[in-house]
CSV table of C-alpha atoms in Angstrom, one decimal:
chain,number,residue,atom,x,y,z
A,1,MET,CA,38.0,-13.8,-20.3
A,2,THR,CA,39.2,-13.7,-16.7
A,3,ARG,CA,37.0,-15.1,-14.1
A,4,PRO,CA,35.4,-12.4,-11.9
A,5,VAL,CA,36.0,-12.1,-8.1
A,6,ARG,CA,33.2,-13.9,-6.2
A,7,GLU,CA,31.3,-11.3,-4.2
A,8,PRO,CA,28.1,-11.6,-2.1
A,9,LEU,CA,25.0,-11.1,-4.1
A,10,PRO,CA,22.6,-8.2,-3.5
A,11,GLY,CA,19.5,-9.4,-1.5
A,12,ARG,CA,16.9,-9.6,-4.4
A,13,LEU,CA,19.4,-10.9,-6.8
A,14,ARG,CA,19.4,-14.2,-4.7
A,15,GLU,CA,16.0,-14.8,-6.2
A,16,VAL,CA,17.5,-14.8,-9.8
A,17,ASP,CA,20.4,-16.9,-8.5
A,18,LEU,CA,17.8,-19.6,-7.4
A,19,ARG,CA,16.1,-19.5,-10.8
A,20,LEU,CA,19.2,-19.6,-13.0
A,21,ALA,CA,21.2,-22.1,-11.1
A,22,PRO,CA,21.0,-25.0,-13.5
A,23,GLU,CA,21.9,-22.9,-16.6
A,24,ARG,CA,24.7,-21.2,-14.8
A,25,ALA,CA,26.4,-24.5,-14.0
A,26,ARG,CA,26.9,-24.9,-17.7
A,27,ALA,CA,27.6,-21.3,-18.7
A,28,VAL,CA,31.1,-20.7,-20.4
A,29,ASP,CA,31.2,-17.0,-19.6
A,30,MET,CA,29.1,-14.2,-18.1
A,31,LEU,CA,27.8,-13.1,-21.5
A,32,GLU,CA,25.9,-16.5,-21.5
A,33,ILE,CA,24.4,-15.6,-18.2
A,34,ALA,CA,23.5,-12.2,-19.6
A,35,ALA,CA,21.6,-14.0,-22.5
A,36,TYR,CA,19.7,-16.1,-19.9
A,37,LEU,CA,18.7,-13.0,-17.9
A,38,GLU,CA,17.5,-11.2,-21.0
A,39,ALA,CA,15.5,-14.4,-22.2
A,40,ASP,CA,13.8,-14.4,-18.8
A,41,GLY,CA,12.6,-10.8,-19.2
A,42,LEU,CA,15.1,-9.2,-16.9
A,43,SER,CA,16.3,-6.1,-18.6
A,44,ASP,CA,19.2,-3.8,-17.8
A,45,GLU,CA,16.8,-1.2,-16.3
A,46,HIS,CA,14.8,-3.8,-14.4
A,47,LEU,CA,18.0,-5.3,-12.8
A,48,ARG,CA,19.3,-1.9,-11.8
A,49,ASP,CA,16.1,-0.4,-10.4
A,50,ARG,CA,14.4,-3.3,-8.9
A,51,TYR,CA,17.2,-5.7,-8.0
A,52,GLY,CA,19.9,-3.2,-7.1
A,53,ALA,CA,22.3,-5.2,-9.3
A,54,GLY,CA,24.0,-2.4,-11.2
A,55,GLY,CA,22.5,-3.4,-14.6
A,56,LEU,CA,22.4,-6.5,-16.9
A,57,PHE,CA,26.2,-7.1,-17.3
A,58,ARG,CA,27.0,-6.4,-13.6
A,59,ALA,CA,24.3,-8.9,-12.6
A,60,ALA,CA,25.7,-11.5,-15.0
A,61,GLU,CA,29.2,-10.9,-13.7
A,62,LEU,CA,28.0,-11.5,-10.1
A,63,LEU,CA,26.0,-14.6,-11.0
A,64,TYR,CA,28.7,-16.1,-13.1
A,65,ALA,CA,31.1,-15.7,-10.2
A,66,GLN,CA,28.9,-18.1,-8.2
A,67,ARG,CA,29.6,-20.9,-10.7
A,68,GLY,CA,27.4,-23.7,-9.4
A,69,SER,CA,23.8,-24.6,-8.4
A,70,GLY,CA,23.0,-21.8,-6.1
A,71,ARG,CA,26.1,-21.8,-4.0
A,72,ASP,CA,25.4,-18.3,-2.8
A,73,LEU,CA,22.4,-19.8,-0.8
A,74,ASP,CA,25.0,-21.5,1.5
A,75,ARG,CA,25.8,-18.1,3.0
A,76,ARG,CA,22.5,-17.5,4.9
A,77,THR,CA,21.4,-14.1,5.8
A,78,ARG,CA,19.7,-13.0,9.0
A,79,ALA,CA,17.4,-10.4,7.5
A,80,ALA,CA,14.3,-9.6,9.7
A,81,ALA,CA,11.0,-11.3,8.7
A,82,PRO,CA,8.7,-9.0,6.8
A,83,ALA,CA,5.9,-7.4,8.8
A,84,PHE,CA,2.3,-7.8,7.9
A,85,PRO,CA,1.1,-4.8,5.7
A,86,TRP,CA,-1.7,-3.6,8.0
A,87,ARG,CA,-2.3,-0.5,5.9
A,88,THR,CA,-4.2,-2.7,3.5
A,89,LEU,CA,-7.0,-3.4,6.0
A,90,LEU,CA,-8.9,-0.3,5.1
A,91,ARG,CA,-9.3,-1.5,1.5
A,92,GLY,CA,-12.3,-3.8,2.5
A,93,PRO,CA,-14.6,-1.1,3.5
A,94,LEU,CA,-13.3,1.1,0.6
A,95,TYR,CA,-14.2,-1.7,-1.9
A,96,LEU,CA,-17.6,-1.7,-0.4
A,97,LEU,CA,-18.2,2.0,-0.7
A,98,PRO,CA,-19.0,2.2,-4.5
A,99,GLY,CA,-21.3,-0.7,-4.3
A,100,VAL,CA,-23.3,0.5,-1.4
A,101,THR,CA,-23.6,4.0,-2.9
A,102,GLY,CA,-24.8,2.6,-6.2
A,103,LEU,CA,-27.2,0.2,-4.6
A,104,LEU,CA,-28.8,3.0,-2.5
A,105,ILE,CA,-29.1,5.2,-5.5
A,106,THR,CA,-30.5,2.6,-7.9
A,107,GLY,CA,-32.9,1.2,-5.3
A,108,THR,CA,-35.1,4.2,-5.9
A,109,LEU,CA,-35.2,4.0,-9.6
A,110,GLY,CA,-37.1,0.7,-10.1
A,111,PRO,CA,-36.3,-2.9,-10.8
A,112,GLY,CA,-34.7,-2.2,-14.2
A,113,ALA,CA,-32.2,0.1,-12.6
A,114,THR,CA,-31.5,-2.4,-10.0
A,115,ALA,CA,-30.9,-5.1,-12.5
A,116,ALA,CA,-28.5,-3.0,-14.4
A,117,PHE,CA,-26.7,-2.2,-11.2
A,118,GLY,CA,-26.4,-5.9,-10.5
A,119,PHE,CA,-24.8,-6.4,-13.9
A,120,ALA,CA,-22.3,-3.6,-13.5
A,121,ALA,CA,-21.3,-4.6,-10.1
A,122,ALA,CA,-20.6,-8.2,-11.1
A,123,PHE,CA,-18.7,-7.0,-14.2
A,124,GLY,CA,-16.7,-4.8,-11.9
A,125,TRP,CA,-14.9,-7.9,-10.3
A,126,GLY,CA,-13.1,-8.6,-13.5
A,127,HIS,CA,-12.8,-5.0,-14.6
A,128,VAL,CA,-10.9,-4.0,-11.5
A,129,MET,CA,-8.5,-7.1,-12.0
A,130,LEU,CA,-7.9,-5.8,-15.6
A,131,VAL,CA,-7.1,-2.3,-14.3
A,132,ALA,CA,-4.7,-3.7,-11.7
A,133,ALA,CA,-3.0,-5.9,-14.2
A,134,LEU,CA,-2.4,-2.9,-16.5
A,135,ARG,CA,-1.2,-0.7,-13.6
A,136,TYR,CA,1.4,-3.2,-12.6
A,137,ALA,CA,2.4,-4.2,-16.1
A,138,GLU,CA,4.6,-1.1,-16.3
A,139,PRO,CA,6.0,-0.7,-12.7
A,140,LEU,CA,8.6,1.9,-13.8
A,141,GLY,CA,6.0,4.1,-15.7
A,142,VAL,CA,2.5,5.4,-15.8
A,143,PRO,CA,0.4,3.4,-18.3
A,144,GLY,CA,-2.2,6.2,-18.8
A,145,ARG,CA,-3.2,5.3,-22.4
A,146,ALA,CA,-3.9,1.6,-21.5
A,147,LEU,CA,-5.8,2.5,-18.3
A,148,ARG,CA,-7.9,5.1,-19.9
A,149,ALA,CA,-8.8,2.7,-22.6
A,150,ALA,CA,-9.8,0.1,-19.9
A,151,LEU,CA,-12.0,2.8,-18.2
A,152,LEU,CA,-13.7,3.7,-21.5
A,153,GLY,CA,-14.1,0.1,-22.6
A,154,GLY,CA,-15.5,-0.9,-19.2
A,155,THR,CA,-18.0,1.9,-19.3
A,156,LEU,CA,-19.3,0.9,-22.7
A,157,VAL,CA,-19.7,-2.7,-21.7
A,158,GLY,CA,-21.4,-1.7,-18.4
A,159,ALA,CA,-23.8,0.6,-20.5
A,160,ALA,CA,-24.6,-2.2,-22.9
A,161,GLY,CA,-25.0,-4.9,-20.3
A,162,GLY,CA,-27.0,-2.6,-18.1
A,163,ALA,CA,-29.4,-1.9,-21.0
A,164,LEU,CA,-29.8,-5.6,-21.7
A,165,ALA,CA,-30.3,-6.4,-17.9
A,166,ALA,CA,-32.9,-3.7,-17.5
A,167,GLY,CA,-34.7,-4.6,-20.8
A,168,VAL,CA,-34.9,-8.3,-19.7
A,169,SER,CA,-36.1,-7.7,-16.2
A,170,ASP,CA,-38.4,-4.7,-16.6
A,171,ALA,CA,-39.4,-4.5,-20.3
A,172,LEU,CA,-37.8,-2.6,-23.1
A,173,PRO,CA,-38.6,0.9,-22.1
A,174,SER,CA,-36.3,0.5,-19.1
A,175,ALA,CA,-33.3,-0.1,-21.4
A,176,PRO,CA,-32.0,3.6,-21.6
A,177,LEU,CA,-32.1,4.0,-17.9
A,178,GLY,CA,-30.3,0.6,-17.6
A,179,ALA,CA,-27.6,1.8,-19.9
A,180,LEU,CA,-27.2,5.0,-17.9
A,181,VAL,CA,-27.0,3.1,-14.6
A,182,GLY,CA,-24.7,0.3,-16.0
A,183,GLY,CA,-22.3,2.8,-17.6
A,184,ALA,CA,-22.1,5.1,-14.5
A,185,VAL,CA,-21.6,2.2,-12.0
A,186,ALA,CA,-19.0,0.5,-14.3
A,187,LEU,CA,-17.1,3.8,-14.7
A,188,ALA,CA,-17.2,4.3,-10.9
A,189,GLY,CA,-15.9,0.7,-10.3
A,190,GLY,CA,-13.1,1.1,-12.8
A,191,ALA,CA,-12.1,4.5,-11.3
A,192,ALA,CA,-12.1,2.8,-7.8
A,193,GLY,CA,-9.6,0.2,-9.2
A,194,VAL,CA,-7.3,2.9,-10.6
A,195,LEU,CA,-7.4,4.9,-7.3
A,196,LEU,CA,-6.6,1.9,-5.2
A,197,ALA,CA,-3.9,0.6,-7.6
A,198,TYR,CA,-2.1,3.9,-7.2
A,199,GLY,CA,-2.7,3.7,-3.4
A,200,ARG,CA,-4.6,7.0,-3.3
A,201,THR,CA,-7.0,6.0,-0.4
A,202,GLY,CA,-7.5,9.6,0.7
A,203,LEU,CA,-8.5,10.7,-2.8
A,204,PHE,CA,-10.7,7.6,-3.1
A,205,ALA,CA,-12.6,8.7,0.0
A,206,ALA,CA,-12.9,12.3,-1.2
A,207,ALA,CA,-14.1,11.2,-4.7
A,208,PHE,CA,-16.8,8.9,-3.4
A,209,ALA,CA,-18.0,10.9,-0.3
A,210,PRO,CA,-20.3,13.3,-2.1
A,211,ALA,CA,-22.0,10.5,-4.0
A,212,LEU,CA,-22.5,8.6,-0.7
A,213,LEU,CA,-24.0,11.7,0.9
A,214,ALA,CA,-26.2,12.3,-2.1
A,215,ALA,CA,-27.3,8.6,-1.9
A,216,GLY,CA,-28.4,9.2,1.7
A,217,VAL,CA,-30.5,12.2,0.6
A,218,VAL,CA,-32.0,10.1,-2.1
A,219,VAL,CA,-33.0,7.4,0.5
A,220,ALA,CA,-34.5,9.9,2.8
A,221,LEU,CA,-36.3,11.9,0.1
A,222,PRO,CA,-36.8,9.5,-2.8
A,223,SER,CA,-37.1,11.2,-6.2
A,224,ALA,CA,-35.9,10.4,-9.8
A,225,PRO,CA,-34.2,13.7,-10.3
A,226,ALA,CA,-32.3,13.4,-7.1
A,227,ALA,CA,-31.3,9.8,-7.8
A,228,LEU,CA,-30.0,10.8,-11.3
A,229,ALA,CA,-28.0,13.7,-9.8
A,230,ALA,CA,-26.5,11.3,-7.3
A,231,LEU,CA,-25.7,8.8,-10.0
A,232,ALA,CA,-23.9,11.5,-12.0
A,233,LEU,CA,-21.8,12.3,-8.9
A,234,LEU,CA,-21.0,8.6,-8.6
A,235,ALA,CA,-19.6,8.5,-12.1
A,236,ALA,CA,-18.2,12.0,-12.6
A,237,LEU,CA,-16.0,12.6,-9.4
A,238,PRO,CA,-14.2,9.2,-9.2
A,239,GLY,CA,-14.0,9.2,-13.0
A,240,TYR,CA,-12.3,12.7,-13.1
A,241,ALA,CA,-9.9,11.6,-10.3
A,242,ALA,CA,-8.9,8.5,-12.2
A,243,TRP,CA,-8.5,10.4,-15.5
A,244,SER,CA,-6.3,12.9,-13.7
A,245,LEU,CA,-4.0,10.2,-12.3
A,246,THR,CA,-3.6,8.7,-15.7
A,247,ARG,CA,-2.6,11.9,-17.4
A,248,ALA,CA,0.8,10.7,-18.5
A,249,ALA,CA,0.5,8.5,-21.6
A,250,GLY,CA,3.0,5.9,-20.5
A,251,LEU,CA,4.7,3.4,-22.7
A,252,LEU,CA,2.1,0.7,-23.0
A,253,ALA,CA,0.3,0.8,-26.3
A,254,VAL,CA,-3.4,0.1,-26.6
A,255,THR,CA,-3.0,-3.3,-28.3
A,256,TRP,CA,-4.1,-6.9,-27.8
A,257,LEU,CA,-0.7,-7.8,-26.4
A,258,THR,CA,-1.0,-5.3,-23.8
A,259,PHE,CA,-4.5,-6.3,-22.7
A,260,ALA,CA,-4.3,-10.1,-23.1
A,261,PRO,CA,-2.6,-11.0,-19.7
A,262,GLY,CA,-5.1,-8.7,-17.9
A,263,LEU,CA,-8.0,-10.1,-19.7
A,264,ARG,CA,-7.1,-13.7,-18.4
A,265,LEU,CA,-7.2,-12.2,-14.9
A,266,ALA,CA,-10.5,-10.4,-15.8
A,267,ALA,CA,-12.0,-13.8,-16.8
A,268,TYR,CA,-10.9,-15.2,-13.5
A,269,GLY,CA,-12.5,-12.3,-11.7
A,270,TRP,CA,-15.8,-12.7,-13.6
A,271,ALA,CA,-15.9,-16.4,-12.7
A,272,LEU,CA,-15.3,-15.5,-9.1
A,273,SER,CA,-18.0,-12.9,-9.3
A,274,ALA,CA,-20.5,-15.5,-10.7
A,275,ALA,CA,-19.5,-18.0,-7.8
A,276,CYS,CA,-20.2,-15.3,-5.2
A,277,VAL,CA,-23.5,-14.3,-6.8
A,278,ALA,CA,-24.6,-18.0,-6.7
A,279,LEU,CA,-23.4,-18.2,-3.2
A,280,GLY,CA,-25.3,-15.2,-2.2
A,281,THR,CA,-28.4,-16.5,-3.8
A,282,ARG,CA,-28.1,-19.8,-1.9
A,283,LEU,CA,-27.3,-18.3,1.5
A,284,GLY,CA,-28.4,-14.7,1.2
A,285,THR,CA,-26.4,-11.6,0.5
A,286,PRO,CA,-25.4,-11.0,4.2
A,287,ALA,CA,-23.3,-14.2,3.9
A,288,LEU,CA,-20.9,-12.3,1.7
A,289,LEU,CA,-20.5,-9.3,3.9
A,290,PRO,CA,-17.6,-10.9,5.9
A,291,LEU,CA,-15.7,-11.6,2.7
A,292,VAL,CA,-16.2,-8.1,1.3
A,293,LEU,CA,-15.2,-6.4,4.5
A,294,SER,CA,-12.1,-8.6,4.8
A,295,ALA,CA,-10.9,-7.8,1.2
A,296,GLY,CA,-8.1,-5.6,2.5
A,297,LEU,CA,-7.0,-8.4,4.9
A,298,LEU,CA,-7.1,-10.9,1.9
A,299,GLU,CA,-5.0,-8.5,-0.2
A,300,GLY,CA,-2.5,-8.0,2.7
A,301,GLY,CA,-2.3,-11.7,3.3
A,302,VAL,CA,-1.4,-12.6,-0.3
A,303,TRP,CA,1.2,-9.7,-0.2
A,304,HIS,CA,2.6,-10.9,3.1
A,305,LEU,CA,2.7,-14.6,1.9
A,306,GLN,CA,4.8,-13.7,-1.1
A,307,GLU,CA,7.1,-11.5,1.0
A,308,ARG,CA,7.6,-14.5,3.4
A,309,LEU,CA,8.4,-16.7,0.6
A,310,GLN,CA,11.0,-14.3,-0.8
A,311,HIS,CA,12.5,-13.9,2.7
A,312,ALA,CA,12.7,-17.8,2.9
A,313,ALA,CA,14.5,-17.8,-0.4
A,314,ARG,CA,17.3,-15.5,0.9
A,315,GLY,CA,17.8,-17.5,4.0
A,316,VAL,CA,17.3,-21.2,3.4
A,317,GLY,CA,20.2,-23.2,2.2
A,318,ASP,CA,18.7,-25.7,-0.4
A,319,LEU,CA,15.7,-26.1,-2.6
A,320,ALA,CA,14.2,-29.0,-0.7
A,321,ALA,CA,14.3,-27.0,2.6
A,322,LEU,CA,12.9,-24.0,0.8
A,323,ARG,CA,9.9,-26.0,-0.6
A,324,ARG,CA,9.2,-27.3,3.0
A,325,ARG,CA,9.3,-23.8,4.3
A,326,GLY,CA,7.1,-22.7,1.4
A,327,ARG,CA,4.5,-25.3,2.2
A,328,LEU,CA,4.4,-24.4,5.9
A,329,THR,CA,4.2,-20.6,5.0
A,330,VAL,CA,1.2,-21.1,2.7
A,331,ALA,CA,-0.6,-23.3,5.2
A,332,LEU,CA,-0.1,-20.9,8.2
A,333,VAL,CA,-1.1,-17.8,6.2
A,334,THR,CA,-4.2,-19.5,4.8
A,335,ALA,CA,-5.2,-20.9,8.1
A,336,ALA,CA,-4.8,-17.4,9.7
A,337,TYR,CA,-7.0,-15.8,7.1
A,338,ALA,CA,-9.7,-18.5,7.6
A,339,LEU,CA,-9.6,-18.1,11.3
A,340,ALA,CA,-10.0,-14.4,11.1
A,341,LEU,CA,-13.0,-14.9,9.0
A,342,ALA,CA,-14.5,-17.4,11.4
A,343,VAL,CA,-14.0,-14.8,14.2
A,344,GLY,CA,-15.6,-12.2,12.0
A,345,VAL,CA,-18.6,-14.3,11.3
A,346,ARG,CA,-19.2,-14.9,15.0
A,347,VAL,CA,-18.9,-11.1,15.7
A,348,LEU,CA,-21.3,-10.2,12.8
A,349,ALA,CA,-23.7,-12.9,14.0
A,350,ALA,CA,-23.8,-11.3,17.5
A,351,PRO,CA,-27.4,-10.0,18.4
A,352,ALA,CA,-26.0,-6.6,19.3
A,353,LEU,CA,-25.0,-5.9,15.6
A,354,GLY,CA,-28.5,-6.7,14.3
A,355,ILE,CA,-27.6,-8.9,11.3
A,356,PRO,CA,-30.3,-11.6,11.7
A,357,SER,CA,-30.1,-12.8,8.2
A,358,LEU,CA,-26.5,-14.2,8.5
A,359,PRO,CA,-27.2,-18.0,8.1
A,360,PRO,CA,-25.9,-20.7,10.4
A,361,GLU,CA,-23.9,-22.2,7.5
A,362,ALA,CA,-21.8,-19.1,7.3
A,363,ALA,CA,-19.7,-20.3,10.2
A,364,THR,CA,-18.5,-23.1,7.9
A,365,VAL,CA,-18.8,-21.6,4.4
A,366,VAL,CA,-17.2,-18.2,4.9
A,367,PRO,CA,-13.9,-19.5,6.4
A,368,ALA,CA,-13.6,-22.2,3.6
A,369,ALA,CA,-14.4,-19.6,0.9
A,370,GLY,CA,-11.8,-17.3,2.5
A,371,ALA,CA,-9.2,-20.0,2.2
A,372,ALA,CA,-10.1,-20.7,-1.4
A,373,LEU,CA,-9.9,-17.0,-2.2
A,374,LEU,CA,-6.5,-16.6,-0.6
A,375,LEU,CA,-5.0,-19.5,-2.5
A,376,SER,CA,-6.6,-18.4,-5.7
A,377,ALA,CA,-5.3,-14.9,-5.4
A,378,TRP,CA,-1.8,-16.3,-4.8
A,379,LEU,CA,-2.0,-18.6,-7.7
A,380,ALA,CA,-3.4,-15.9,-10.0
A,381,ASN,CA,-0.3,-13.9,-9.3
A,382,HIS,CA,1.8,-16.9,-10.5
A,383,GLY,CA,0.0,-17.4,-13.9
A,384,ARG,CA,-2.8,-19.9,-13.0
A,385,ALA,CA,-5.6,-17.5,-14.0
A,386,PRO,CA,-7.1,-19.8,-16.7
A,387,LEU,CA,-7.2,-22.8,-14.3
A,388,LEU,CA,-8.8,-20.7,-11.6
A,389,ALA,CA,-11.5,-19.3,-14.0
A,390,ALA,CA,-12.5,-22.8,-14.7
A,391,LEU,CA,-12.6,-23.9,-11.1
A,392,TRP,CA,-14.6,-20.9,-9.9
A,393,LEU,CA,-17.0,-21.1,-12.9
A,394,GLY,CA,-17.5,-24.8,-12.1
A,395,ALA,CA,-18.3,-23.7,-8.5
A,396,ALA,CA,-20.8,-21.2,-9.7
A,397,LEU,CA,-22.6,-23.6,-11.8
A,398,THR,CA,-22.7,-26.2,-9.1
A,399,LEU,CA,-24.0,-23.6,-6.6
A,400,ALA,CA,-26.7,-22.5,-9.2
A,401,PHE,CA,-27.8,-25.9,-10.5
A,402,SER,CA,-26.8,-28.6,-8.1
A,403,PRO,CA,-28.4,-29.4,-4.7
A,404,LEU,CA,-24.9,-29.9,-3.3
A,405,SER,CA,-24.6,-28.0,-0.1
A,406,PRO,CA,-22.2,-25.0,0.0
A,407,THR,CA,-21.0,-26.3,3.5
A,408,LEU,CA,-19.5,-29.3,1.4
A,409,LEU,CA,-18.7,-27.5,-1.8
A,410,LEU,CA,-16.6,-24.7,-0.5
A,411,PRO,CA,-14.2,-26.8,1.7
A,412,LEU,CA,-13.8,-29.2,-1.3
A,413,LEU,CA,-12.9,-26.2,-3.5
A,414,ALA,CA,-10.4,-25.0,-1.0
A,415,LEU,CA,-8.9,-28.5,-0.8
A,416,SER,CA,-8.8,-28.8,-4.6
A,417,LEU,CA,-6.7,-25.5,-4.8
A,418,LEU,CA,-4.0,-27.1,-2.7
A,419,VAL,CA,-3.0,-29.3,-5.7
A,420,PRO,CA,-1.9,-26.4,-8.0
A,421,THR,CA,-0.6,-24.5,-5.0
A,422,LEU,CA,1.8,-27.4,-4.0
A,423,GLY,CA,2.7,-27.7,-7.7
A,424,ALA,CA,3.6,-23.9,-7.9
A,425,LEU,CA,5.7,-24.2,-4.7
A,426,GLN,CA,7.9,-26.8,-6.5
A,427,ASP,CA,8.9,-24.0,-9.0
A,428,PRO,CA,11.7,-21.8,-7.7
A,429,ARG,CA,10.2,-18.9,-9.7
A,430,SER,CA,7.3,-18.8,-7.1
A,431,TYR,CA,9.7,-17.5,-4.5
A,432,ARG,CA,10.6,-14.4,-6.4
């Protein structure tokens, strides 16, 4: 087979060039490179649509022509640095909307309903992560069957957990009401995850606005029938919107193999939820407000961090320099998010805003928790979910059963996350 002419690689194919460099140095022809690509999960369609490489064999031909350990990286590009995705900032208040609505409604239905809401809200952290994992597991299609199964399963778990929580907190007769509340709130939370995963913020606001208005009426004129009607709106409208978006069946089958990666992320989300509940118990719920409001900034920060790493991979000449750039990038993005939270805490603590319950420890705990959350979110995207679940579960247990101060625990947690982060930055695949 004649050796193909060496051509510059398409921009995103440089990421594959980094990852396959050692194997390519020993490859005898481009068919061997094609086999390496397929073994790494890069299909013909994937390489054509996402990487602009013209398909599997065209990508193999281009990569084989490099014939070395990433020699294409010697030709540096001057692509503009990626801009921060400011559009994600709105997601923080949007994440808060279903929870505030459910809390206003269930507050008028008694302690059993409030306990059921608490379970469903905590369950929602992991449920939303499962929904997001399923949505992005099939980027070229619409995985309707899998997402609908996740919505139905989450609703059933919310109903069962809500009944148990209500029965334990307010005697057995409250269990049916707890099941109703838990199922409705879990369905609303899962629907919110679907709408945000599809980027439908306008539809999100339209779906939840009637329930929020009804919750305001319930607070002004408390009555059980009005609260139940508002609860029905909270479940029905977002649920219908999410069901409509997932109308196409998609290619993902409803099997364990489809759900297993997302369930690992869900377990991490539930551990994270337990840690936040324990932190709120120690410092008061207002201490969590800056973290919830900045959820969109956190999401944008993680997205921007990965884009900066990809940008560095296209422009840096060798792996050692790339790793140095990666460490600097992670440090700067993490510090920027922590600084933004520190400023947010000072703003929320201002007397003019009337949040007197914000504890003094929040000035230290919230920025440290934010740094830990950003590093966790980035690591979760790179397959470290089981480790993260263990770390956050340990933090939750420590906060719940140990006298160790959160002002010491959260900075220690953030520092401990630097170890797996630095390890991940050694792997060229982290710069994809």
